[in-house]
XYZ file of C-alpha atoms in Angstrom:
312
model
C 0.000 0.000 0.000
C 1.050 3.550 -0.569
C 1.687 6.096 1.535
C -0.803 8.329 0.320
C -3.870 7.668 2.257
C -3.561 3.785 2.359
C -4.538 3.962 -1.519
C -3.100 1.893 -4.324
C -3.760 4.536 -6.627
C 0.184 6.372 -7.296
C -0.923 8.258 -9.939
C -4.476 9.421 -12.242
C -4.046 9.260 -15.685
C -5.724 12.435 -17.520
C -7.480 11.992 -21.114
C -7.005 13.802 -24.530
C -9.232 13.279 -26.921
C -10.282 9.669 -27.426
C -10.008 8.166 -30.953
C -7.778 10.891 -32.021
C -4.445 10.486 -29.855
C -2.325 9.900 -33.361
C -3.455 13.809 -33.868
C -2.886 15.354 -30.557
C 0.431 17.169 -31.799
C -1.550 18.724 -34.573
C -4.257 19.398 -32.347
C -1.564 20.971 -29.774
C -1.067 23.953 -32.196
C -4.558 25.528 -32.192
C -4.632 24.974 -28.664
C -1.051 26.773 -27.967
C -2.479 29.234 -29.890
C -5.503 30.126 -28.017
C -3.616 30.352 -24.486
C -1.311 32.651 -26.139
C -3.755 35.097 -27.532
C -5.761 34.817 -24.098
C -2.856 35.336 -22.110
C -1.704 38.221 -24.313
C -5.831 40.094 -24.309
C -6.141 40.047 -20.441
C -2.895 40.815 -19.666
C -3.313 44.001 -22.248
C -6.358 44.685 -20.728
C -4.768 45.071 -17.221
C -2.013 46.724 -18.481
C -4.174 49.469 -20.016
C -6.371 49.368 -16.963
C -3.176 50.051 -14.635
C -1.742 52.948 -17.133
C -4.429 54.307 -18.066
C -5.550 57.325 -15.785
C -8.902 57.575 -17.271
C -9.906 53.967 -16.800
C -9.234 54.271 -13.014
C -13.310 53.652 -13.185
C -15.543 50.652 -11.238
C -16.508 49.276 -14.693
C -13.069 48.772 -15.594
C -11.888 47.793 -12.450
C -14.456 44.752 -12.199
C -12.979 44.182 -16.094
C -9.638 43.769 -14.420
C -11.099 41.241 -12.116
C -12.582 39.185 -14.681
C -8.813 39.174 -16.534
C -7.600 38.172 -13.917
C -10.201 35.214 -13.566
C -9.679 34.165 -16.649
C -5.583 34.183 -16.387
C -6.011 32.168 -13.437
C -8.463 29.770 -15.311
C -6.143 29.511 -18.347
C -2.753 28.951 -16.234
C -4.825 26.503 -14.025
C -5.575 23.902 -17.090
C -2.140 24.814 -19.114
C 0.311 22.658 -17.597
C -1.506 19.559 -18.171
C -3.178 20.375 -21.772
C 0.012 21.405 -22.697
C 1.459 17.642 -21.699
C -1.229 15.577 -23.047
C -1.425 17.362 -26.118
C 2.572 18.143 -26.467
C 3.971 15.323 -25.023
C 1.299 12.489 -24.386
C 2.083 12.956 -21.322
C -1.080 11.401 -19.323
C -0.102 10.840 -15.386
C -0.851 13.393 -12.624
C 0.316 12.951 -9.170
C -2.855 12.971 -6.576
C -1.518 16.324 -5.014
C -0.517 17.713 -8.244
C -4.101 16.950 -9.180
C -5.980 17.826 -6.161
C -4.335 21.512 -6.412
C -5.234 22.003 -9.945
C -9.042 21.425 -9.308
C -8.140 24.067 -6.425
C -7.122 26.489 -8.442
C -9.892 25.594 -11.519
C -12.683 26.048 -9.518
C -11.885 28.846 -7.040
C -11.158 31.031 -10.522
C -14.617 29.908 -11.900
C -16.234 30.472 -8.705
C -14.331 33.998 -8.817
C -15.156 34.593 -12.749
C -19.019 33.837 -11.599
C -18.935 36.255 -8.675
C -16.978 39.072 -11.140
C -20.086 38.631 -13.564
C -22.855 38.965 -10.693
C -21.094 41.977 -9.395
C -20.493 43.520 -13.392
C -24.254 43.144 -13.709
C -24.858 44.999 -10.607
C -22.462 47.534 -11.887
C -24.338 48.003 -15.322
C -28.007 48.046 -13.528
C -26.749 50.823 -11.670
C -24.723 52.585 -14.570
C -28.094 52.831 -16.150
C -30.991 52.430 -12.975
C -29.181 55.657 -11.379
C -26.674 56.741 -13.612
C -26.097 60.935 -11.337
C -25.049 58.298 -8.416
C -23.252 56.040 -9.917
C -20.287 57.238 -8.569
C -21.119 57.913 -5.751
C -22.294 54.759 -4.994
C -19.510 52.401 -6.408
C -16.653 54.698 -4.433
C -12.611 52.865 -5.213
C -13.455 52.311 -1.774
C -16.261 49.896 -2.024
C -14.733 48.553 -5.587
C -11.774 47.168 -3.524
C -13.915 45.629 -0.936
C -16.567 43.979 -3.151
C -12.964 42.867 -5.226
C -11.549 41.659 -1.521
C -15.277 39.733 -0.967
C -15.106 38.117 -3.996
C -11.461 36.448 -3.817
C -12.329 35.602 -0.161
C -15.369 34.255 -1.182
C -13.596 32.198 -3.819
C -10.764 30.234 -1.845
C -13.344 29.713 1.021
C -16.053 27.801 -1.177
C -13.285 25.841 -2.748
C -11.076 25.353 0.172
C -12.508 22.029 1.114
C -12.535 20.672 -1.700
C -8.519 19.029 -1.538
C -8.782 17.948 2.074
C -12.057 16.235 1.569
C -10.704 14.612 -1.641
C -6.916 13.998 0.029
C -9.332 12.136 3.054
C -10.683 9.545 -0.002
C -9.131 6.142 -0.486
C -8.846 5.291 -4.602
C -8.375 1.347 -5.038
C -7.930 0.621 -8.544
C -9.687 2.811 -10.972
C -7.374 6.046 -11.503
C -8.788 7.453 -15.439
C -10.458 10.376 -15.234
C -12.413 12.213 -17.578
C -11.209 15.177 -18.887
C -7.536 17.073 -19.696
C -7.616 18.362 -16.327
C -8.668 17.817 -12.345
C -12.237 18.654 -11.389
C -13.740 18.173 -8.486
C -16.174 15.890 -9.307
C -14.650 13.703 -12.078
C -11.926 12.968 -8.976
C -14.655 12.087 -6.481
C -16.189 9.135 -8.858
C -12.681 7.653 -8.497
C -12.966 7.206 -5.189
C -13.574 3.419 -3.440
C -14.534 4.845 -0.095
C -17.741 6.976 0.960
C -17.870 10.365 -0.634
C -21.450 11.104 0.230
C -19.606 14.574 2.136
C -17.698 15.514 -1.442
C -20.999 14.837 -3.246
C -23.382 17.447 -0.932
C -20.584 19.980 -1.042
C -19.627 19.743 -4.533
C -23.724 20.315 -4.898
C -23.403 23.295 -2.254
C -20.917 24.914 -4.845
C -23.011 24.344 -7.588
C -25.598 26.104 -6.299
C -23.879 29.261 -5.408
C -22.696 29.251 -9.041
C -26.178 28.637 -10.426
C -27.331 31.695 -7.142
C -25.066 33.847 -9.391
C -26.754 33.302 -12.548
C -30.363 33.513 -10.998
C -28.899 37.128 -9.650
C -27.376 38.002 -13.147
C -31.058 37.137 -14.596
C -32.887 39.360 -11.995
C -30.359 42.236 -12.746
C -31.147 41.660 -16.696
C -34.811 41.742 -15.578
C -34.557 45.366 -13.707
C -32.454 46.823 -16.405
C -35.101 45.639 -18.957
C -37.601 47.632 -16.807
C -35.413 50.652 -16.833
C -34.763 50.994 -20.074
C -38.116 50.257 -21.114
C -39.382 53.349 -18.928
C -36.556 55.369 -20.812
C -38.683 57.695 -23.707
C -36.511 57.985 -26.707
C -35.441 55.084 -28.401
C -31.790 56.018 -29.291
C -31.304 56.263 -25.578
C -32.665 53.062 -24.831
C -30.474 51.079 -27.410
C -27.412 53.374 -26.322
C -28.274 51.431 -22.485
C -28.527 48.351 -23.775
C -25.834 48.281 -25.911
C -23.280 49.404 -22.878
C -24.513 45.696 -21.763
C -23.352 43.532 -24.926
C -19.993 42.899 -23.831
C -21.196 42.006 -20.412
C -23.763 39.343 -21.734
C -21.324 37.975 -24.074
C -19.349 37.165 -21.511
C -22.072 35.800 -19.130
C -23.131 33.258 -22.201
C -19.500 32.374 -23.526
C -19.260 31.235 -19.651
C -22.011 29.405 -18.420
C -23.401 28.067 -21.961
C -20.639 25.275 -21.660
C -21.165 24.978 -17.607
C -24.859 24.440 -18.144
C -24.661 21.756 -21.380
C -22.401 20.360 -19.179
C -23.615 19.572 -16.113
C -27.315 18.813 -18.609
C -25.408 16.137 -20.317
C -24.441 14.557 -17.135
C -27.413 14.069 -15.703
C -30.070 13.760 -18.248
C -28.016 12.262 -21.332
C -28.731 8.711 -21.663
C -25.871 7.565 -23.955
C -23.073 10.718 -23.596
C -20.436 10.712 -26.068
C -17.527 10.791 -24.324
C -15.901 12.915 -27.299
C -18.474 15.359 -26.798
C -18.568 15.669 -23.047
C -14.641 16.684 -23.968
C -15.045 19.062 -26.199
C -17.337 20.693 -24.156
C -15.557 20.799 -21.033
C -12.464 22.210 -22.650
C -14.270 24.960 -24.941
C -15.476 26.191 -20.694
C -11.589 26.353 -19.820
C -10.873 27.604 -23.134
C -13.672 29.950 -24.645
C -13.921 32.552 -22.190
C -10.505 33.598 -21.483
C -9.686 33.762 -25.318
C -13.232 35.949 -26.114
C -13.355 38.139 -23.310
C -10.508 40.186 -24.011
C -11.649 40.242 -27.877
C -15.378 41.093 -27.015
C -14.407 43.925 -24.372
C -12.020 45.302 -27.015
C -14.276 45.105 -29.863
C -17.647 46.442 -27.748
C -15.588 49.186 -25.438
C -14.467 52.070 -27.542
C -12.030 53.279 -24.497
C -10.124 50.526 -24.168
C -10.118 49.604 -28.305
C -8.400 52.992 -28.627
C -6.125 52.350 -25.464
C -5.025 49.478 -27.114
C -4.382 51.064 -30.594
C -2.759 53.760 -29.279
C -0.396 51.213 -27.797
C 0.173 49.865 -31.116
C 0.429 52.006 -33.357
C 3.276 53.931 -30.769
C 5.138 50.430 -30.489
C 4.613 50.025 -34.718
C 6.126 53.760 -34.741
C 9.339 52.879 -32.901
């Protein structure tokens, strides 16, 4: 027996793509490709953010935030596509593994709590736009940005000691290209009726922060719909795309997810893949693209930058 919790189990063995492992080195290029441009948009973004004088502003601070998210999200999963796909490099340590579905899910918890708290941001951009600033002060920004990455390690805290307190026997494949939660669990050959309620508790809070993003959507609606001219009210909504872009781009692939799980009959494993990859992969890449494309401040910022750098 080992010495890692009286388990057998030495090492989990992550998955690529099934059927398709001949191609992964091919298939590594598109996906080097998109963590470099989603590395290289949000850490533009907070560059410009930090530099930038005129963007000292809540919205853009709660846009830092959400870079940041999203770096941690695509740094969490790199080291481990990056193998499989690279190298064919399958085995992950239990540690290793237990601290990469650390990291994964206290950055999506913290990406989800950066969206609830953007909504509230635009509701009151456009509920009670003479206050606004008034009533998001630096001051609160900072705390609501301190409540939200306490509020992330806390919820996902747990989740390594509970899983580290497991016993695994024999099976050791997971699922996907990197450690969640609850593709480890199944793994286990002792009771993990404590991960299983948890793991639930966290879903919920995610799935809280969508029913709050809704209700937000739902009193903004109501604003604008009380607004009188028409060009005004599209000029409201329309300081919302880039939000709700992001809000679908992120819990689109959580929700088909988690759908597929439980009410699929025969899941495709291929499928199930794909899907949890384009969640670690989609929104870090289109964030930074959307924001830039949608936000003329920070589309110039970034031009500006250019264009001086193409200059010298």
């Amino acid at each position: 027996m080992s010495a890692f919790n009286n388990s057998e189990v030495q090492l989990f063995l992550l998955i690529g793509i099934p059927g398709l492992e001949h191609a992964h080195i091919w298939i590594s290029i598109p996906i080097c490709l998109i963590y470099l441009v989603a590395i290289m948009g949000n850490s533009t973004i907070l560059l410009i953010i930090k530099t930038e004088p005129s963007l000292h502003e809540p919205m853009y601070y709660f846009l830092a935030l959400l870079a940041i998210s999203d770096l941690g999200l695509s740094f969490s999963s790199l080291p481990t596509m990056l193998r499989i796909f690279l190298f064919n490099s399958m085995g992950i340590s239990p540690n290793a593994c237990f601290a990469q579905e650390f990291f994964i899910h206290g950055f999506t918890v913290m990406e989800s709590s950066v969206l609830l708290v953007m909504s509230l941001d635009r509701f009151l951009a456009i509920h009670n736009p003479l206050r606004y600033s008034s009533l998001l002060t630096s001051r609160r920004v900072a705390k609501m940005g301190l409540t939200i990455a306490i509020r992330s390690i806390l919820l996902v805290l747990p989740f390594p000691f509970t899983l580290r307190r497991l016993k695994y026997c024999q099976k050791n494949l997971l699922s996907h290209s990197y450690c969640l939660h609850q593709d480890t669990m199944k793994l286990a050959c002792s009771d993990n009726r404590i991960n299983v309620i948890y793991g639930f508790f966290v879903a919920l809070c995610t799935m809280l922060d969508l029913a709050l993003i809704f209700l937000s959507y739902m009193l903004i609606l109501k604003t604008v719909l009380s607004i009188a001219s028409l060009a005004e009210r599209l000029r409201a909504l329309n300081t919302c795309v880039s939000h709700m872009c992001a809000v679908l781009t992120f819990y689109v692939p959580i929700i088909t997810l988690a759908a597929m799980h439980r009410f699929a009959r025969h899941k495709s494993p291929l499928v199930i893949i794909l899907i949890a990859d384009i969640f670690l992969l989609l929104p870090p890449l289109m964030n930074p693209i959307v924001y830039c494309a949608k936000t003329q401040q920070i589309r110039e910022k970034v031009l500006g930058k250019l264009f001086n750098i193409c200059r010298r």
